[in-house]
Coordinates of C-alpha atoms in Angstrom, one line a residue:
Chain A
M1 CA 89.0 68.8 -12.1
A2 CA 89.2 65.0 -12.0
N3 CA 87.7 62.6 -9.4
E4 CA 85.0 65.1 -8.3
V5 CA 82.0 62.8 -8.0
C6 CA 82.0 59.0 -8.0
F7 CA 85.8 58.7 -7.5
R8 CA 86.2 61.5 -5.0
N9 CA 87.5 59.2 -2.3
M10 CA 89.9 57.3 -4.4
D11 CA 92.9 58.9 -2.7
L12 CA 92.0 57.3 0.7
D13 CA 93.5 54.0 1.6
Q14 CA 90.2 52.2 2.4
P15 CA 87.5 54.3 0.8
W16 CA 85.0 51.5 1.0
T17 CA 84.7 51.6 4.7
L18 CA 82.0 53.6 6.5
E19 CA 84.5 55.4 8.6
Q20 CA 86.5 56.7 5.7
Y21 CA 83.4 57.5 3.7
K22 CA 82.1 59.6 6.6
S23 CA 85.4 61.3 6.9
R24 CA 84.6 62.9 3.6
G25 CA 81.1 64.0 4.6
G26 CA 79.5 60.7 3.6
Y27 CA 75.8 60.3 4.6
E28 CA 75.6 64.0 5.5
V29 CA 73.3 64.8 2.6
L30 CA 71.0 62.0 3.5
T31 CA 71.0 63.1 7.1
K32 CA 70.2 66.7 6.0
I33 CA 67.3 65.6 3.8
L34 CA 65.8 63.4 6.5
T35 CA 66.2 65.6 9.5
E36 CA 65.5 69.0 7.8
K37 CA 62.5 67.4 6.1
I38 CA 63.5 68.4 2.6
T39 CA 60.5 67.4 0.5
Q40 CA 60.6 64.6 -2.0
D41 CA 59.6 67.0 -4.8
E42 CA 62.6 69.2 -3.9
V43 CA 65.0 66.3 -4.1
I44 CA 63.6 65.3 -7.5
E45 CA 63.7 68.8 -8.7
Q46 CA 67.4 69.2 -7.8
V47 CA 68.3 65.9 -9.6
K48 CA 66.3 67.1 -12.6
E49 CA 67.9 70.6 -12.6
S50 CA 71.4 69.1 -12.4
G51 CA 71.1 67.5 -15.9
L52 CA 72.3 64.2 -14.6
R53 CA 71.7 61.6 -17.3
G54 CA 71.7 57.8 -17.1
R55 CA 75.2 56.5 -17.2
G56 CA 74.4 53.0 -18.2
G57 CA 74.2 53.8 -21.9
A58 CA 70.9 55.4 -22.8
G59 CA 71.6 58.8 -21.3
F60 CA 68.0 59.3 -20.1
P61 CA 67.6 62.2 -17.7
A62 CA 67.6 60.7 -14.2
G63 CA 65.4 63.3 -12.5
L64 CA 62.8 63.0 -15.1
K65 CA 62.7 59.2 -14.6
W66 CA 62.2 59.8 -10.9
S67 CA 59.4 62.3 -11.5
F68 CA 57.4 59.7 -13.5
I69 CA 56.7 57.7 -10.3
N70 CA 53.3 57.9 -8.8
R71 CA 54.0 58.0 -5.0
N72 CA 50.3 57.3 -4.3
S73 CA 50.3 53.9 -6.2
E74 CA 48.5 51.1 -4.4
T75 CA 51.4 48.8 -4.9
N76 CA 54.9 49.1 -3.4
R77 CA 57.5 51.2 -5.2
Y78 CA 61.1 50.0 -5.7
V79 CA 64.5 51.3 -6.5
V80 CA 66.7 49.1 -8.6
C81 CA 70.3 49.7 -9.3
N82 CA 71.7 48.2 -12.5
S83 CA 75.2 46.8 -11.6
D84 CA 75.0 44.1 -14.3
E85 CA 78.0 45.7 -16.0
G86 CA 78.5 43.7 -19.2
E87 CA 78.8 45.9 -22.2
P88 CA 82.1 44.8 -23.6
G89 CA 84.8 47.4 -22.8
T90 CA 82.9 48.6 -19.7
F91 CA 84.5 48.2 -16.2
K92 CA 83.6 51.3 -14.3
D93 CA 80.8 50.1 -12.0
R94 CA 83.0 47.4 -10.7
D95 CA 85.3 50.1 -9.3
I96 CA 82.4 52.0 -7.7
L97 CA 81.2 48.8 -6.0
R98 CA 84.8 48.0 -4.9
Y99 CA 85.9 51.4 -3.8
N100 CA 82.9 53.6 -3.1
P101 CA 80.0 51.4 -2.2
H102 CA 78.6 53.7 0.5
Q103 CA 78.1 56.5 -2.0
L104 CA 76.0 54.2 -4.1
I105 CA 74.0 53.1 -1.0
E106 CA 73.5 56.7 0.0
G107 CA 72.3 57.5 -3.6
M108 CA 69.9 54.5 -3.4
I109 CA 68.5 55.6 -0.1
I110 CA 67.9 59.2 -1.4
C111 CA 66.2 57.8 -4.4
G112 CA 64.1 55.5 -2.2
Y113 CA 63.1 58.5 -0.1
A114 CA 62.2 60.6 -3.2
I115 CA 59.8 58.0 -4.5
D116 CA 58.8 56.6 -1.1
A117 CA 60.0 53.1 -2.0
A118 CA 59.6 50.0 0.0
A119 CA 63.0 48.6 -0.8
G120 CA 66.0 48.9 -3.1
Y121 CA 67.7 46.1 -5.0
N122 CA 71.2 46.2 -6.5
Y123 CA 71.5 43.8 -9.3
I124 CA 75.2 42.8 -9.4
R125 CA 76.5 40.5 -12.2
G126 CA 77.2 37.0 -10.9
E127 CA 80.9 37.1 -11.8
F128 CA 81.5 40.2 -9.7
W129 CA 82.2 38.3 -6.4
E130 CA 84.7 40.7 -4.9
P131 CA 82.5 43.8 -5.7
Y132 CA 79.5 41.9 -4.3
E133 CA 81.3 41.2 -1.0
R134 CA 82.4 44.8 -0.7
F135 CA 78.9 46.0 -1.3
E136 CA 77.4 43.5 1.2
A137 CA 79.9 44.6 3.8
A138 CA 79.0 48.2 3.2
L139 CA 75.3 47.4 3.5
E140 CA 76.0 45.8 6.9
E141 CA 77.8 48.9 8.1
A142 CA 75.0 51.1 6.8
R143 CA 72.4 49.0 8.6
A144 CA 74.3 49.0 11.9
A145 CA 74.7 52.8 11.6
G146 CA 70.9 53.3 11.2
F147 CA 71.0 54.5 7.6
L148 CA 69.0 51.5 6.5
G149 CA 66.1 49.7 8.2
D150 CA 63.1 51.0 10.1
N151 CA 62.6 54.6 10.9
I152 CA 65.9 55.8 9.4
L153 CA 67.4 58.6 11.5
G154 CA 64.1 59.0 13.3
S155 CA 62.4 60.2 10.1
G156 CA 59.7 57.5 10.0
F157 CA 61.1 56.3 6.6
N158 CA 61.5 52.6 6.4
Y159 CA 63.7 51.2 3.7
D160 CA 66.3 48.6 3.1
V161 CA 68.7 47.8 0.3
H162 CA 69.6 44.2 -0.9
S163 CA 71.9 42.9 -3.5
H164 CA 70.7 40.4 -6.1
L165 CA 73.4 38.3 -7.9
G166 CA 73.1 37.6 -11.6
A167 CA 74.4 34.5 -13.2
G168 CA 75.8 35.4 -16.6
A169 CA 73.5 37.0 -19.1
Y170 CA 74.3 40.3 -20.9
I171 CA 70.7 40.8 -21.7
C172 CA 70.0 41.4 -18.0
G173 CA 71.6 44.8 -18.4
E174 CA 68.4 45.7 -20.3
E175 CA 66.2 47.1 -17.6
S176 CA 63.1 45.1 -18.0
A177 CA 65.1 41.8 -18.5
L178 CA 66.8 42.7 -15.2
L179 CA 63.4 43.1 -13.5
E180 CA 62.4 39.7 -14.8
S181 CA 65.6 38.2 -13.5
I182 CA 65.1 39.6 -10.0
E183 CA 61.6 38.0 -10.1
G184 CA 63.3 34.7 -10.6
K185 CA 62.7 34.2 -14.3
K186 CA 64.7 34.0 -17.5
G187 CA 66.1 37.5 -18.3
Q188 CA 63.9 38.2 -21.3
P189 CA 62.9 41.8 -21.9
R190 CA 59.3 42.9 -21.4
Y191 CA 57.2 44.8 -23.9
K192 CA 57.1 48.5 -23.3
P193 CA 54.9 50.2 -22.5
P194 CA 54.2 49.8 -19.7
F195 CA 57.6 51.3 -18.6
P196 CA 59.1 50.3 -15.3
A197 CA 58.2 53.7 -13.8
H198 CA 54.6 52.7 -14.2
Y199 CA 54.7 48.9 -13.9
G200 CA 58.1 47.6 -12.8
L201 CA 59.5 45.2 -10.2
Y202 CA 56.8 43.0 -8.7
G203 CA 54.3 45.1 -10.7
G204 CA 55.1 48.3 -8.7
P205 CA 56.4 51.6 -10.0
T206 CA 60.2 51.3 -10.2
V207 CA 63.1 53.6 -10.7
I208 CA 65.9 51.7 -12.4
N209 CA 69.2 53.5 -12.7
N210 CA 72.8 52.6 -13.4
T211 CA 75.4 52.3 -10.6
E212 CA 77.2 55.4 -11.7
T213 CA 74.0 57.4 -11.9
L214 CA 72.8 56.6 -8.4
S215 CA 76.4 57.1 -7.0
S216 CA 76.4 60.6 -8.5
V217 CA 73.2 61.6 -6.6
P218 CA 74.7 62.4 -3.2
M219 CA 77.2 64.9 -4.8
V220 CA 74.5 66.5 -6.9
L221 CA 72.5 67.2 -3.8
K222 CA 75.5 68.1 -1.6
N223 CA 77.0 70.7 -4.0
G224 CA 73.9 71.7 -5.9
A225 CA 72.5 71.3 -9.4
E226 CA 74.5 74.3 -10.8
W227 CA 77.8 72.9 -9.5
F228 CA 77.1 69.6 -11.2
K229 CA 76.1 71.2 -14.4
D230 CA 79.2 73.4 -14.5
L231 CA 81.4 70.4 -14.2
G232 CA 80.4 69.3 -17.7
V233 CA 79.3 70.9 -20.9
E234 CA 76.0 71.8 -22.5
N235 CA 73.6 68.9 -22.5
S236 CA 76.2 66.6 -20.8
A237 CA 76.4 67.7 -17.2
G238 CA 78.9 66.5 -14.6
T239 CA 81.9 64.2 -14.8
K240 CA 81.9 60.8 -16.4
L241 CA 83.7 57.6 -15.6
F242 CA 85.5 56.6 -18.8
A243 CA 86.8 53.1 -18.9
V244 CA 89.7 53.1 -21.3
S245 CA 91.0 49.8 -22.6
G246 CA 92.6 48.2 -25.7
A247 CA 95.9 49.3 -27.1
V248 CA 96.8 51.9 -24.5
K249 CA 99.7 51.9 -22.1
N250 CA 97.8 52.5 -18.9
P251 CA 94.3 51.3 -19.3
G252 CA 91.9 52.2 -16.4
V253 CA 88.8 54.1 -15.3
F254 CA 89.2 57.9 -15.4
E255 CA 86.7 60.3 -13.9
V256 CA 86.9 63.5 -15.9
P257 CA 84.6 66.3 -16.9
M258 CA 82.2 65.5 -19.7
G259 CA 83.4 67.1 -22.9
I260 CA 87.1 66.4 -22.4
P261 CA 88.8 66.1 -25.7
F262 CA 89.4 62.4 -26.6
A263 CA 93.1 63.3 -27.2
E264 CA 93.4 64.3 -23.5
L265 CA 91.7 61.1 -22.3
L266 CA 94.1 59.1 -24.5
E267 CA 97.0 60.9 -22.8
L268 CA 95.5 60.0 -19.3
A269 CA 95.6 56.4 -20.3
G270 CA 99.3 56.7 -21.1
G271 CA 98.9 57.1 -24.9
M272 CA 99.3 54.2 -27.3
Q273 CA 101.2 51.1 -26.4
D274 CA 104.8 51.2 -27.7
G275 CA 105.1 50.9 -31.4
K276 CA 101.4 51.0 -32.1
K277 CA 99.5 53.5 -34.0
L278 CA 95.9 54.6 -33.4
K279 CA 93.6 53.1 -36.0
A280 CA 90.1 53.7 -34.6
V281 CA 88.1 54.0 -31.4
I282 CA 84.9 52.5 -30.1
P283 CA 83.8 55.4 -28.0
G284 CA 80.9 54.0 -25.9
G285 CA 81.1 50.2 -25.5
C286 CA 80.9 47.4 -28.1
S287 CA 77.4 48.6 -29.4
A288 CA 78.7 52.0 -30.3
P289 CA 79.8 52.4 -34.0
V290 CA 83.5 52.6 -34.5
I291 CA 85.1 56.0 -35.3
P292 CA 88.3 56.3 -37.3
A293 CA 91.5 57.7 -35.7
D294 CA 91.7 61.1 -37.5
E295 CA 88.1 62.0 -36.7
M296 CA 88.3 60.7 -33.1
M297 CA 91.3 62.8 -32.3
Q298 CA 89.2 65.9 -33.1
L299 CA 86.2 64.9 -30.9
N300 CA 85.2 65.7 -27.4
M301 CA 83.8 63.1 -25.1
D302 CA 80.2 64.2 -24.5
Y303 CA 76.8 62.9 -25.7
D304 CA 76.3 65.4 -28.5
S305 CA 79.8 65.4 -30.0
I306 CA 79.9 61.6 -30.2
A307 CA 76.4 61.5 -31.6
K308 CA 77.2 64.0 -34.3
A309 CA 80.1 61.7 -35.4
G310 CA 77.5 59.0 -35.9
S311 CA 78.2 57.0 -32.8
M312 CA 77.2 57.2 -29.1
L313 CA 78.8 57.9 -25.7
G314 CA 77.0 54.8 -24.3
S315 CA 78.4 53.6 -21.1
G316 CA 81.7 55.6 -21.5
A317 CA 83.7 52.5 -22.4
V318 CA 86.4 53.6 -24.7
V319 CA 88.1 50.7 -26.7
V320 CA 91.3 51.9 -28.4
I321 CA 92.1 50.0 -31.5
D322 CA 95.6 50.0 -33.1
D323 CA 96.8 49.4 -36.6
S324 CA 97.7 45.8 -36.0
V325 CA 94.0 44.9 -35.5
C326 CA 92.1 43.4 -38.3
M327 CA 88.6 45.0 -38.4
V328 CA 87.1 41.9 -39.9
K329 CA 88.3 39.8 -37.1
L330 CA 87.3 42.4 -34.5
L331 CA 83.7 42.6 -35.9
E332 CA 83.6 38.8 -36.1
R333 CA 84.2 38.7 -32.3
M334 CA 81.6 41.4 -31.7
S335 CA 79.0 39.7 -33.8
Y336 CA 79.6 36.4 -32.1
F337 CA 79.0 38.2 -28.8
Y338 CA 75.5 39.4 -29.8
H339 CA 74.6 36.0 -31.3
E340 CA 75.7 34.3 -28.1
E341 CA 73.8 36.8 -25.9
S342 CA 70.6 37.2 -27.8
C343 CA 67.9 36.0 -25.4
G344 CA 66.0 34.2 -28.3
Q345 CA 62.7 35.9 -27.7
C346 CA 62.4 37.9 -31.0
T347 CA 63.0 36.1 -34.3
P348 CA 64.8 39.0 -36.1
C349 CA 67.4 39.1 -33.3
R350 CA 67.7 35.4 -32.6
E351 CA 68.1 34.5 -36.2
G352 CA 69.6 37.7 -37.5
T353 CA 72.5 37.9 -35.1
G354 CA 73.4 34.3 -36.2
W355 CA 73.3 35.5 -39.8
L356 CA 75.5 38.5 -39.1
Y357 CA 78.0 36.3 -37.2
R358 CA 78.2 33.6 -39.9
V359 CA 78.6 36.0 -42.8
V360 CA 81.3 38.1 -41.0
S361 CA 83.0 34.8 -40.0
R362 CA 83.1 33.5 -43.6
I363 CA 84.6 36.8 -44.8
E364 CA 87.2 36.5 -42.0
R365 CA 88.0 32.9 -43.1
G366 CA 88.6 33.9 -46.7
E367 CA 85.3 32.4 -47.9
G368 CA 83.4 35.7 -48.4
R369 CA 81.2 36.1 -51.4
P370 CA 80.9 39.3 -53.6
E371 CA 77.4 39.9 -52.3
D372 CA 78.2 39.6 -48.6
L373 CA 78.6 43.2 -47.7
D374 CA 75.2 44.0 -49.1
L375 CA 73.9 41.0 -47.4
L376 CA 75.1 42.2 -44.1
S377 CA 73.4 45.6 -44.6
S378 CA 70.2 43.8 -45.6
V379 CA 70.2 41.5 -42.6
G380 CA 70.9 44.4 -40.3
G381 CA 68.0 46.3 -41.8
N382 CA 65.7 43.4 -41.0
I383 CA 66.8 43.4 -37.3
A384 CA 67.1 47.0 -36.4
G385 CA 63.9 48.5 -34.9
R386 CA 62.0 45.2 -35.2
T387 CA 62.7 43.7 -31.8
I388 CA 61.3 44.2 -28.2
C389 CA 64.6 45.5 -26.8
A390 CA 67.7 47.3 -28.1
L391 CA 70.0 44.2 -28.3
G392 CA 69.1 43.7 -31.9
D393 CA 69.9 47.3 -32.7
A394 CA 73.1 47.0 -30.7
A395 CA 74.2 44.0 -32.9
V396 CA 73.6 46.0 -36.1
M397 CA 75.3 49.3 -35.1
P398 CA 78.9 48.0 -35.0
V399 CA 78.3 46.2 -38.3
N400 CA 77.1 49.4 -39.9
G401 CA 80.0 51.4 -38.4
M402 CA 82.6 49.0 -39.7
L403 CA 81.0 48.9 -43.2
K404 CA 80.8 52.7 -43.3
H405 CA 84.4 53.4 -42.2
F406 CA 86.4 50.2 -43.0
R407 CA 84.5 48.8 -46.0
D408 CA 87.8 48.5 -48.0
E409 CA 89.2 46.1 -45.4
F410 CA 86.2 43.9 -45.7
Q411 CA 86.2 44.1 -49.5
Y412 CA 89.9 43.2 -49.5
H413 CA 89.2 40.1 -47.5
I414 CA 86.5 39.0 -49.9
D415 CA 88.6 39.8 -53.1
N416 CA 92.0 38.4 -51.9
K417 CA 90.9 35.8 -49.3
K418 CA 93.3 37.2 -46.9
C419 CA 93.8 40.0 -44.4
L420 CA 94.9 43.6 -45.2
V421 CA 96.6 43.8 -41.8
D422 CA 99.7 42.0 -40.8
S423 CA 99.0 40.7 -37.4
Chain B
M1 CA 47.3 46.0 -19.9
G2 CA 48.1 42.5 -20.8
F3 CA 51.3 41.9 -18.9
K4 CA 51.2 40.9 -15.3
S5 CA 54.1 40.3 -13.0
E6 CA 53.3 37.1 -11.1
P7 CA 55.3 34.3 -9.5
M8 CA 55.0 30.9 -11.1
I9 CA 53.5 28.9 -8.3
T10 CA 53.5 25.1 -8.4
M11 CA 50.1 23.2 -8.4
D12 CA 51.8 20.5 -6.4
P13 CA 53.5 21.9 -3.4
V14 CA 55.8 19.9 -1.1
E15 CA 54.5 20.5 2.4
D16 CA 57.4 19.0 4.4
K17 CA 60.6 20.7 3.3
S18 CA 62.8 19.3 6.0
N19 CA 64.1 16.6 3.7
L20 CA 65.2 19.1 1.2
F21 CA 68.9 20.1 1.6
T22 CA 70.9 20.3 4.8
P23 CA 69.8 22.7 7.5
E24 CA 72.9 24.9 6.6
I25 CA 71.9 25.1 3.0
R26 CA 68.3 25.8 3.9
S27 CA 69.4 28.7 6.2
Q28 CA 71.6 30.1 3.4
I29 CA 68.6 30.0 0.9
D30 CA 66.3 31.4 3.6
K31 CA 68.5 34.5 3.9
W32 CA 68.0 35.2 0.3
I33 CA 64.2 34.6 0.5
A34 CA 64.0 37.1 3.3
K35 CA 65.2 39.8 0.9
Y36 CA 62.2 39.6 -1.3
P37 CA 58.5 40.5 -0.7
E38 CA 56.0 38.1 0.7
G39 CA 54.9 35.6 -1.9
W40 CA 58.0 36.1 -4.1
K41 CA 60.2 33.2 -2.8
Q42 CA 61.0 32.4 -6.4
S43 CA 63.2 35.6 -6.5
A44 CA 65.7 33.4 -4.6
V45 CA 65.9 30.8 -7.3
M46 CA 69.1 32.2 -8.9
A47 CA 70.9 32.3 -5.5
A48 CA 69.6 28.8 -4.5
L49 CA 70.9 27.4 -7.8
A50 CA 74.3 29.1 -7.3
I51 CA 74.5 27.8 -3.7
M52 CA 73.7 24.3 -4.7
Q53 CA 76.0 24.3 -7.7
D54 CA 78.9 25.2 -5.4
E55 CA 77.8 22.5 -3.0
N56 CA 77.7 19.9 -5.7
G57 CA 81.2 20.5 -7.1
G58 CA 80.3 23.0 -9.7
W59 CA 77.3 21.7 -11.6
L60 CA 73.5 21.2 -11.3
T61 CA 71.7 17.8 -11.6
R62 CA 68.1 17.4 -12.5
E63 CA 67.5 16.3 -8.9
I64 CA 69.0 19.5 -7.5
M65 CA 66.8 21.6 -9.7
D66 CA 63.7 19.6 -8.7
D67 CA 64.6 20.1 -5.0
V68 CA 65.1 23.9 -5.6
A69 CA 61.7 23.9 -7.2
A70 CA 60.1 22.1 -4.3
Y71 CA 61.7 24.3 -1.8
L72 CA 60.6 27.5 -3.5
D73 CA 57.1 26.2 -4.4
M74 CA 57.9 26.6 -8.1
P75 CA 57.0 24.3 -11.0
P76 CA 60.2 22.4 -12.0
I77 CA 60.0 23.7 -15.5
A78 CA 60.4 27.3 -14.2
V79 CA 63.6 26.3 -12.5
Y80 CA 64.9 24.5 -15.6
E81 CA 64.2 27.6 -17.6
V82 CA 66.4 29.7 -15.3
A83 CA 69.2 27.0 -15.0
T84 CA 69.4 26.8 -18.8
F85 CA 69.2 30.5 -19.5
Y86 CA 72.1 31.8 -17.5
S87 CA 75.7 30.9 -18.6
M88 CA 77.1 30.5 -15.1
Y89 CA 75.0 27.4 -14.3
E90 CA 76.6 24.2 -15.5
L91 CA 74.3 21.3 -16.4
E92 CA 77.2 18.8 -17.0
P93 CA 80.0 17.9 -14.6
V94 CA 82.9 20.3 -14.6
G95 CA 86.5 20.1 -13.3
K96 CA 87.5 21.1 -9.9
H97 CA 88.6 24.5 -11.3
K98 CA 86.6 26.2 -13.9
V99 CA 88.9 28.4 -15.9
C100 CA 86.9 31.1 -17.6
V101 CA 88.9 33.0 -20.2
C102 CA 87.6 36.2 -21.8
T103 CA 88.2 36.6 -25.5
N104 CA 86.0 39.7 -26.1
I105 CA 87.4 42.8 -27.8
S106 CA 89.6 44.4 -25.2
C107 CA 91.1 41.1 -24.3
M108 CA 91.5 40.2 -27.9
I109 CA 93.3 43.4 -28.7
N110 CA 95.7 42.5 -25.9
G111 CA 96.4 39.0 -27.0
S112 CA 93.8 36.7 -25.5
D113 CA 94.3 34.4 -28.5
K114 CA 97.7 33.6 -27.2
I115 CA 96.4 33.0 -23.7
V116 CA 93.8 30.6 -25.1
D117 CA 96.5 28.8 -27.1
H118 CA 98.6 28.5 -24.1
L119 CA 95.8 27.3 -21.8
E120 CA 94.8 24.7 -24.4
G121 CA 98.4 23.5 -24.8
K122 CA 99.1 23.4 -21.1
L123 CA 95.9 21.6 -20.1
G124 CA 95.7 19.4 -23.2
V125 CA 92.1 20.3 -23.8
K126 CA 90.1 22.6 -26.1
L127 CA 87.7 25.3 -25.0
G128 CA 84.7 23.8 -23.5
Q129 CA 86.5 20.6 -22.4
T130 CA 87.6 19.1 -19.1
T131 CA 91.0 17.6 -18.4
K132 CA 91.1 13.8 -17.9
D133 CA 91.9 14.1 -14.2
N134 CA 88.8 16.3 -13.8
K135 CA 91.0 19.1 -12.4
F136 CA 90.3 21.8 -14.9
T137 CA 87.5 22.8 -17.2
L138 CA 88.4 25.4 -19.8
K139 CA 85.6 27.8 -20.8
E140 CA 85.4 30.8 -23.1
V141 CA 83.4 33.6 -21.6
E142 CA 82.0 36.9 -22.7
C143 CA 83.3 40.2 -21.3
L144 CA 83.7 40.0 -17.5
G145 CA 84.0 43.7 -17.0
A146 CA 87.7 43.9 -16.2
C147 CA 88.9 45.2 -19.5
G148 CA 91.5 47.4 -17.9
G149 CA 93.4 44.3 -16.9
A150 CA 93.1 42.6 -20.3
P151 CA 93.8 39.8 -21.1
M152 CA 92.0 38.3 -18.1
M153 CA 90.4 35.1 -16.8
Q154 CA 88.3 34.0 -13.8
I155 CA 88.9 30.9 -11.8
G156 CA 86.2 30.2 -9.2
K157 CA 85.4 33.5 -7.7
E158 CA 88.8 35.2 -8.4
Y159 CA 89.7 37.4 -11.3
Y160 CA 93.2 37.2 -12.7
E161 CA 94.2 40.1 -14.8
N162 CA 97.1 41.3 -17.1
L163 CA 97.8 37.7 -18.1
A164 CA 100.9 36.4 -19.9
P165 CA 101.7 32.8 -20.5
E166 CA 104.2 32.6 -17.6
K167 CA 101.7 34.2 -15.3
V168 CA 99.0 31.7 -16.4
D169 CA 101.5 28.9 -15.6
E170 CA 102.1 30.3 -12.1
I171 CA 98.4 30.6 -11.4
L172 CA 97.5 27.1 -12.6
D173 CA 100.5 25.5 -10.9
G174 CA 99.4 27.2 -7.7
L175 CA 96.0 25.5 -7.6
E176 CA 95.6 22.3 -5.7

């Protein structure tokens, strides 16, 4: 039961072309909706019913998000796709853009129809040149075939999709920062409320979903909500793209049913690299707290199981850590990342991420002080929950996870001025 | 509701834009402007800066930013804000090839330290520096979303994955 949704065309030799996409029934769902005049409410209801949750990290129910949109708003409504894939360890949306761009476009058109949007924008991170070109080529094909533009398939629905290229800023993966960025500004998150569904891009009601979420929509509507739900487990419907990297033999993106045991996913990725032993796993991208090997090997990959273990499924980025990795050095690198990527708007995050990085860094250098572990917890406590967006929280969570599970290793660094791990 | 989504329009518009950029560049920027709603030319600022950076050998001068501002009817400060916020814009000259090496966690676990050491040794510069012949700038970057091919780097628009020192040599030696 793999490759059922976003990767269903991966066995074709050029799945990114319109011809091959159509050979697997591509754009049939859209055609059905528009020609049989399936109502917008019915479409939204199906997506809601399917249990599809946001695949970018937050896991918010997609259909519910769509249902918040007031289709009678005075201002134009927009669909925005978040392809600003930047959470360290995540590399799944890149493959959707490269190998299945038409399914994303079809999903964006269906969403556009459901909320009666004026246009759709796909925000692609600036470094993703190859994926951007694939997506652009697919847009051209879709326009030429009459799936985009005025009076789509004779339905009277006018709608186009455009790509917008980022320019290197992790924070733009945060939805309101992304909207600011499309508007030609610094990517600094907005206060919420108002949420984008009420006041989003250009001040209009906006649905913003992740690439994988929107790409799942055509299959949800083609095969039905029940089918999608049955692919996964309770509260985690469907399949998920897990991007497995780190110390595994065959890293890659695997589309498997939600709820798959981690041990099976590790097998799919070829198991551990030769001579290496599993030490821990970051189950949902850099911001998700680390889980030690023994516990991880008993866990299933779904929202609830990972949450129960004190972490989160996040974007489905699974970073496999082996026993040659020093956790202090790893955390130092992660803390540097948040410090570097903090947008600077909120003081607790701008200053606090610098504190976290500097304190972890001095522990790593053998200059740690006895009070430093408590200091890290205290600084973290002064960031979490005190900022406009979740980047501050995301910087604190990996620190807390490390101190919870690998405190000994940090203490050893402080006491002995050297590393517990031979690397 | 306090927050309002509005473009930052200059008080001092340049009427005649025919002296700004070449006709080819203008038409490239115009294609981006056409994607956005009426009155939101500034949405094309990121693309305009990227186009001009490529045109100018990889970096942005103050004059270029001012021209972009004039072309999009933005106050210059609004363009500087964008140019200084995003990491792909360069505000100092860079080498002909910008070598962006990822050192984030998946790459680190797969030996990006060794790749950085090798690059620094081969090019004779540290991270953030440019070689004397202006051929290469070495830059450390955050996760580029290709962790399945770790360790990896980007040069220009290309991704190079599953790096090893010998492979790095081959790639760099192959660049003119």
